[in-house]
Structures are given as C-alpha cells and as structure tokens.
Amino acid sequence: MKTIKIPVLITLFVLGLAGCSKSQEAKMSIVKKDMDNKITKTEEEWQKELTDEEYYVLREKGTERAFTGDLWDNKKHGDYYCAACNLKLFSSETKFKSGTGWPSFYEPINSDNVAVLRDMSYGMVREEVVCSRCEGHLGHVFNDGPEPTGLRYCINSVSLDFEESKK
Ligand SMILES: [Zn+2]
C-alpha cells in the first residue's frame, strides 16, 4: 500500500463515494465469508432507518451499557434477528446465562449469518461479530463460553429483534 500514489488514492476515494462507500471495511482485517444478497446502504440511509441507539451500536460499533438492554434476561423461546436487516442470527436454544448483562449465545443459528472481524480498538485484540448481510455491529465473541462450542457470543440487545416462537 505504501507505493500507492496520490492520484490513485483520489481515484479510489471518488470510486468509493460513487459505490456506496466501502470505507468501513478498510479499517479492519476481515476474516469472513461472503454472503449472497448483501445489503449495502449509505450511512445517511441507515441513520434514517435506525433509531439513534441502534445507529450508535450497529453502525458506529457502540456498546449498550450492561444490564440495560431488553433481551439480556429474555428467557422466552424464539429467534433473534438482526435489528438492521432482519437476518435470522441466533436461537433461544443456544442462549445461556453469562452474568455479563448482555444476551449471550454459544453459537449462531447458521455460521454463514455472522462474520467475525479482528477488532484492535481500546488497546485490546478482540473478535468482533457482525451481521454477514448488512455488516451491522452485533458484539464480540470470546473463548470462555459453555460446551459444546466453548464460545460466548456477547451481543447487544439493541442489535437484535426477538420473535417468540409459537408452539
Ligand atoms: Zn444485518
């Protein structure tokens, strides 16, 4: 990248603007799978569609305060969807009590539906979890979860919509 000349950068910048800005991707080393039907919107479009809190968490990678979301203690049976694009992400079957104050799951409903990125912010190396379809920020995944995966997907309530399953 160091050899790229200024005019090239300007061209890339202009192309980036024309193509619904991909600048978010450039900030991180991405370890993810491709997905069909990706949703890409401008930040202005997201800002119109999402509430302020949803925008802060999903698009600006914010974190809701622990024990303040409406789903961390949700014990109902059902599925959890991306609050931005409605992709099904987690099931109550894999939700567990983590004591952290955020909804916690040991695995996603489908490994293709979430992507994991390396997050180097705040002087830590963490694995960020995003929605594969809209790249909305969901939370982080840690290696201290329960069996059978040993993983703990620590997800913001704000990033999720819950739909109770009918019996
Ligand atoms: Zn999404």
PDB file of C-alpha atoms and ligand atoms in Angstrom:
ATOM      1  CA  MET A   1       0.000   0.000   0.000  1.00  0.00           C
ATOM      2  CA  LYS A   2       2.883   2.386   0.664  1.00  0.00           C
ATOM      3  CA  THR A   3       3.704   2.649  -3.042  1.00  0.00           C
ATOM      4  CA  ILE A   4       0.227   3.888  -3.998  1.00  0.00           C
ATOM      5  CA  LYS A   5       0.445   7.347  -5.493  1.00  0.00           C
ATOM      6  CA  ILE A   6      -1.811  10.235  -4.530  1.00  0.00           C
ATOM      7  CA  PRO A   7      -3.801  10.322  -7.821  1.00  0.00           C
ATOM      8  CA  VAL A   8      -4.621   6.645  -7.347  1.00  0.00           C
ATOM      9  CA  LEU A   9      -5.858   7.338  -3.854  1.00  0.00           C
ATOM     10  CA  ILE A  10      -8.021  10.182  -5.127  1.00  0.00           C
ATOM     11  CA  THR A  11      -9.451   7.915  -7.817  1.00  0.00           C
ATOM     12  CA  LEU A  12     -10.172   5.222  -5.247  1.00  0.00           C
ATOM     13  CA  PHE A  13     -11.788   7.799  -2.997  1.00  0.00           C
ATOM     14  CA  VAL A  14     -14.057   9.002  -5.803  1.00  0.00           C
ATOM     15  CA  LEU A  15     -14.922   5.427  -6.766  1.00  0.00           C
ATOM     16  CA  GLY A  16     -15.635   4.714  -3.118  1.00  0.00           C
ATOM     17  CA  LEU A  17     -18.084   7.610  -2.961  1.00  0.00           C
ATOM     18  CA  ALA A  18     -19.753   6.502  -6.179  1.00  0.00           C
ATOM     19  CA  GLY A  19     -20.086   2.929  -4.981  1.00  0.00           C
ATOM     20  CA  CYS A  20     -21.825   3.465  -1.645  1.00  0.00           C
ATOM     21  CA  SER A  21     -18.619   3.820   0.359  1.00  0.00           C
ATOM     22  CA  LYS A  22     -16.781   0.714   1.469  1.00  0.00           C
ATOM     23  CA  SER A  23     -14.529   2.670   3.804  1.00  0.00           C
ATOM     24  CA  GLN A  24     -15.657   0.754   6.890  1.00  0.00           C
ATOM     25  CA  GLU A  25     -14.132  -2.423   5.527  1.00  0.00           C
ATOM     26  CA  ALA A  26     -10.732  -0.887   5.006  1.00  0.00           C
ATOM     27  CA  LYS A  27     -10.304  -0.225   8.721  1.00  0.00           C
ATOM     28  CA  MET A  28     -10.154  -3.881   9.700  1.00  0.00           C
ATOM     29  CA  SER A  29      -8.564  -7.078   8.647  1.00  0.00           C
ATOM     30  CA  ILE A  30     -11.577  -9.044   7.645  1.00  0.00           C
ATOM     31  CA  VAL A  31     -11.939 -12.725   8.355  1.00  0.00           C
ATOM     32  CA  LYS A  32     -15.273 -13.519   6.917  1.00  0.00           C
ATOM     33  CA  LYS A  33     -17.283 -15.478   4.471  1.00  0.00           C
ATOM     34  CA  ASP A  34     -19.027 -13.967   1.520  1.00  0.00           C
ATOM     35  CA  MET A  35     -22.752 -13.945   1.512  1.00  0.00           C
ATOM     36  CA  ASP A  36     -25.322 -13.594  -1.245  1.00  0.00           C
ATOM     37  CA  ASN A  37     -27.781 -10.720  -1.119  1.00  0.00           C
ATOM     38  CA  LYS A  38     -25.538  -8.382   0.815  1.00  0.00           C
ATOM     39  CA  ILE A  39     -27.193  -5.187   1.937  1.00  0.00           C
ATOM     40  CA  THR A  40     -25.198  -2.033   1.498  1.00  0.00           C
ATOM     41  CA  LYS A  41     -26.636   1.345   2.344  1.00  0.00           C
ATOM     42  CA  THR A  42     -25.139   4.746   2.866  1.00  0.00           C
ATOM     43  CA  GLU A  43     -24.704   5.957   6.421  1.00  0.00           C
ATOM     44  CA  GLU A  44     -27.425   8.534   5.695  1.00  0.00           C
ATOM     45  CA  GLU A  45     -29.852   5.771   4.774  1.00  0.00           C
ATOM     46  CA  TRP A  46     -29.012   3.777   7.897  1.00  0.00           C
ATOM     47  CA  GLN A  47     -29.399   6.884  10.016  1.00  0.00           C
ATOM     48  CA  LYS A  48     -32.928   7.390   8.684  1.00  0.00           C
ATOM     49  CA  GLU A  49     -33.956   3.767   9.216  1.00  0.00           C
ATOM     50  CA  LEU A  50     -32.462   3.101  12.635  1.00  0.00           C
ATOM     51  CA  THR A  51     -33.133   4.685  15.990  1.00  0.00           C
ATOM     52  CA  ASP A  52     -30.286   6.745  17.443  1.00  0.00           C
ATOM     53  CA  GLU A  53     -29.288   3.918  19.771  1.00  0.00           C
ATOM     54  CA  GLU A  54     -29.449   1.298  17.001  1.00  0.00           C
ATOM     55  CA  TYR A  55     -27.337   3.510  14.763  1.00  0.00           C
ATOM     56  CA  TYR A  56     -24.782   4.047  17.539  1.00  0.00           C
ATOM     57  CA  VAL A  57     -24.380   0.307  18.165  1.00  0.00           C
ATOM     58  CA  LEU A  58     -24.933  -1.202  14.705  1.00  0.00           C
ATOM     59  CA  ARG A  59     -23.156   1.360  12.544  1.00  0.00           C
ATOM     60  CA  GLU A  60     -20.763   3.102  14.941  1.00  0.00           C
ATOM     61  CA  LYS A  61     -19.865  -0.106  16.796  1.00  0.00           C
ATOM     62  CA  GLY A  62     -21.024   1.216  20.130  1.00  0.00           C
ATOM     63  CA  THR A  63     -21.893  -0.915  23.139  1.00  0.00           C
ATOM     64  CA  GLU A  64     -25.049  -0.629  25.211  1.00  0.00           C
ATOM     65  CA  ARG A  65     -24.491  -0.481  28.953  1.00  0.00           C
ATOM     66  CA  ALA A  66     -24.624  -3.881  30.651  1.00  0.00           C
ATOM     67  CA  PHE A  67     -27.980  -4.896  32.112  1.00  0.00           C
ATOM     68  CA  THR A  68     -29.788  -2.075  30.257  1.00  0.00           C
ATOM     69  CA  GLY A  69     -30.908  -3.892  27.096  1.00  0.00           C
ATOM     70  CA  ASP A  70     -34.288  -5.552  26.831  1.00  0.00           C
ATOM     71  CA  LEU A  71     -33.002  -9.004  25.839  1.00  0.00           C
ATOM     72  CA  TRP A  72     -30.119  -9.923  28.160  1.00  0.00           C
ATOM     73  CA  ASP A  73     -32.544 -11.613  30.564  1.00  0.00           C
ATOM     74  CA  ASN A  74     -35.068 -12.783  27.952  1.00  0.00           C
ATOM     75  CA  LYS A  75     -35.888 -16.422  28.631  1.00  0.00           C
ATOM     76  CA  LYS A  76     -38.619 -16.874  26.033  1.00  0.00           C
ATOM     77  CA  HIS A  77     -38.300 -19.379  23.222  1.00  0.00           C
ATOM     78  CA  GLY A  78     -37.807 -17.924  19.782  1.00  0.00           C
ATOM     79  CA  ASP A  79     -35.338 -16.467  17.337  1.00  0.00           C
ATOM     80  CA  TYR A  80     -33.164 -13.388  17.327  1.00  0.00           C
ATOM     81  CA  TYR A  81     -32.888 -11.314  14.145  1.00  0.00           C
ATOM     82  CA  CYS A  82     -30.552  -8.551  13.023  1.00  0.00           C
ATOM     83  CA  ALA A  83     -32.235  -5.274  14.031  1.00  0.00           C
ATOM     84  CA  ALA A  84     -30.916  -3.610  10.875  1.00  0.00           C
ATOM     85  CA  CYS A  85     -31.673  -6.121   8.091  1.00  0.00           C
ATOM     86  CA  ASN A  86     -33.810  -8.809   9.755  1.00  0.00           C
ATOM     87  CA  LEU A  87     -31.471 -11.722   9.028  1.00  0.00           C
ATOM     88  CA  LYS A  88     -32.005 -14.583  11.498  1.00  0.00           C
ATOM     89  CA  LEU A  89     -28.904 -14.762  13.703  1.00  0.00           C
ATOM     90  CA  PHE A  90     -29.420 -16.652  16.954  1.00  0.00           C
ATOM     91  CA  SER A  91     -31.876 -19.047  18.574  1.00  0.00           C
ATOM     92  CA  SER A  92     -33.015 -19.169  22.190  1.00  0.00           C
ATOM     93  CA  GLU A  93     -31.802 -22.797  22.109  1.00  0.00           C
ATOM     94  CA  THR A  94     -28.189 -21.585  22.296  1.00  0.00           C
ATOM     95  CA  LYS A  95     -28.737 -18.661  24.676  1.00  0.00           C
ATOM     96  CA  PHE A  96     -27.222 -19.063  28.115  1.00  0.00           C
ATOM     97  CA  LYS A  97     -26.875 -17.119  31.343  1.00  0.00           C
ATOM     98  CA  SER A  98     -23.477 -15.454  31.239  1.00  0.00           C
ATOM     99  CA  GLY A  99     -23.948 -12.947  34.055  1.00  0.00           C
ATOM    100  CA  THR A 100     -22.491 -10.196  31.857  1.00  0.00           C
ATOM    101  CA  GLY A 101     -25.678  -8.200  31.291  1.00  0.00           C
ATOM    102  CA  TRP A 102     -25.699  -8.799  27.536  1.00  0.00           C
ATOM    103  CA  PRO A 103     -27.533 -11.532  25.609  1.00  0.00           C
ATOM    104  CA  SER A 104     -25.071 -14.422  25.282  1.00  0.00           C
ATOM    105  CA  PHE A 105     -25.146 -17.363  22.895  1.00  0.00           C
ATOM    106  CA  TYR A 106     -22.750 -20.254  22.379  1.00  0.00           C
ATOM    107  CA  GLU A 107     -23.303 -20.362  18.628  1.00  0.00           C
ATOM    108  CA  PRO A 108     -25.134 -18.554  15.814  1.00  0.00           C
ATOM    109  CA  ILE A 109     -28.125 -20.119  14.113  1.00  0.00           C
ATOM    110  CA  ASN A 110     -26.010 -20.527  10.985  1.00  0.00           C
ATOM    111  CA  SER A 111     -22.292 -19.860  10.766  1.00  0.00           C
ATOM    112  CA  ASP A 112     -22.800 -18.058   7.445  1.00  0.00           C
ATOM    113  CA  ASN A 113     -25.077 -15.481   9.024  1.00  0.00           C
ATOM    114  CA  VAL A 114     -22.477 -13.873  11.237  1.00  0.00           C
ATOM    115  CA  ALA A 115     -18.954 -12.794  10.380  1.00  0.00           C
ATOM    116  CA  VAL A 116     -16.038 -12.261  12.711  1.00  0.00           C
ATOM    117  CA  LEU A 117     -13.596  -9.391  12.333  1.00  0.00           C
ATOM    118  CA  ARG A 118     -10.462  -8.582  14.294  1.00  0.00           C
ATOM    119  CA  ASP A 119     -11.098  -5.558  16.496  1.00  0.00           C
ATOM    120  CA  MET A 120      -7.984  -3.749  17.734  1.00  0.00           C
ATOM    121  CA  SER A 121      -9.781  -0.831  19.389  1.00  0.00           C
ATOM    122  CA  TYR A 122      -9.259   0.264  23.025  1.00  0.00           C
ATOM    123  CA  GLY A 123      -5.810  -1.384  23.107  1.00  0.00           C
ATOM    124  CA  MET A 124      -7.325  -4.864  23.055  1.00  0.00           C
ATOM    125  CA  VAL A 125      -7.452  -7.570  20.440  1.00  0.00           C
ATOM    126  CA  ARG A 126     -10.993  -8.859  20.269  1.00  0.00           C
ATOM    127  CA  GLU A 127     -13.094 -10.717  17.764  1.00  0.00           C
ATOM    128  CA  GLU A 128     -15.930  -8.503  16.609  1.00  0.00           C
ATOM    129  CA  VAL A 129     -19.169 -10.149  15.485  1.00  0.00           C
ATOM    130  CA  VAL A 130     -21.107  -8.538  12.645  1.00  0.00           C
ATOM    131  CA  CYS A 131     -24.159  -9.490  10.618  1.00  0.00           C
ATOM    132  CA  SER A 132     -22.945 -11.093   7.378  1.00  0.00           C
ATOM    133  CA  ARG A 133     -25.626  -9.459   5.301  1.00  0.00           C
ATOM    134  CA  CYS A 134     -25.522  -5.794   6.364  1.00  0.00           C
ATOM    135  CA  GLU A 135     -22.256  -5.778   8.350  1.00  0.00           C
ATOM    136  CA  GLY A 136     -24.059  -4.282  11.316  1.00  0.00           C
ATOM    137  CA  HIS A 137     -22.083  -4.498  14.563  1.00  0.00           C
ATOM    138  CA  LEU A 138     -23.541  -7.103  16.929  1.00  0.00           C
ATOM    139  CA  GLY A 139     -20.949  -7.561  19.668  1.00  0.00           C
ATOM    140  CA  HIS A 140     -17.893  -9.722  20.313  1.00  0.00           C
ATOM    141  CA  VAL A 141     -17.095 -13.421  20.604  1.00  0.00           C
ATOM    142  CA  PHE A 142     -14.894 -14.834  23.369  1.00  0.00           C
ATOM    143  CA  ASN A 143     -13.410 -18.246  24.126  1.00  0.00           C
ATOM    144  CA  ASP A 144     -14.904 -18.642  27.592  1.00  0.00           C
ATOM    145  CA  GLY A 145     -18.335 -19.950  26.658  1.00  0.00           C
ATOM    146  CA  PRO A 146     -20.003 -23.212  27.608  1.00  0.00           C
ATOM    147  CA  GLU A 147     -19.971 -26.516  25.775  1.00  0.00           C
ATOM    148  CA  PRO A 148     -20.481 -27.670  23.102  1.00  0.00           C
ATOM    149  CA  THR A 149     -18.601 -24.804  21.373  1.00  0.00           C
ATOM    150  CA  GLY A 150     -16.755 -23.129  24.245  1.00  0.00           C
ATOM    151  CA  LEU A 151     -17.666 -19.806  22.644  1.00  0.00           C
ATOM    152  CA  ARG A 152     -19.510 -16.838  24.104  1.00  0.00           C
ATOM    153  CA  TYR A 153     -21.175 -14.559  21.573  1.00  0.00           C
ATOM    154  CA  CYS A 154     -21.710 -11.426  23.650  1.00  0.00           C
ATOM    155  CA  ILE A 155     -24.332  -9.457  21.717  1.00  0.00           C
ATOM    156  CA  ASN A 156     -26.002  -6.089  22.231  1.00  0.00           C
ATOM    157  CA  SER A 157     -29.786  -6.258  22.767  1.00  0.00           C
ATOM    158  CA  VAL A 158     -30.067  -3.177  20.577  1.00  0.00           C
ATOM    159  CA  SER A 159     -28.648  -5.110  17.611  1.00  0.00           C
ATOM    160  CA  LEU A 160     -31.295  -7.810  17.926  1.00  0.00           C
ATOM    161  CA  ASP A 161     -35.019  -8.154  17.331  1.00  0.00           C
ATOM    162  CA  PHE A 162     -36.652 -11.055  19.114  1.00  0.00           C
ATOM    163  CA  GLU A 163     -39.543 -13.071  17.748  1.00  0.00           C
ATOM    164  CA  GLU A 164     -41.180 -15.512  20.109  1.00  0.00           C
ATOM    165  CA  SER A 165     -41.903 -18.892  18.563  1.00  0.00           C
ATOM    166  CA  LYS A 166     -45.469 -20.141  18.552  1.00  0.00           C
ATOM    167  CA  LYS A 167     -45.959 -23.554  19.983  1.00  0.00           C
TER     168      LYS A 167
HETATM  169 ZN    ZN B   1     -27.992  -7.404   9.330  1.00  0.00          ZN
END
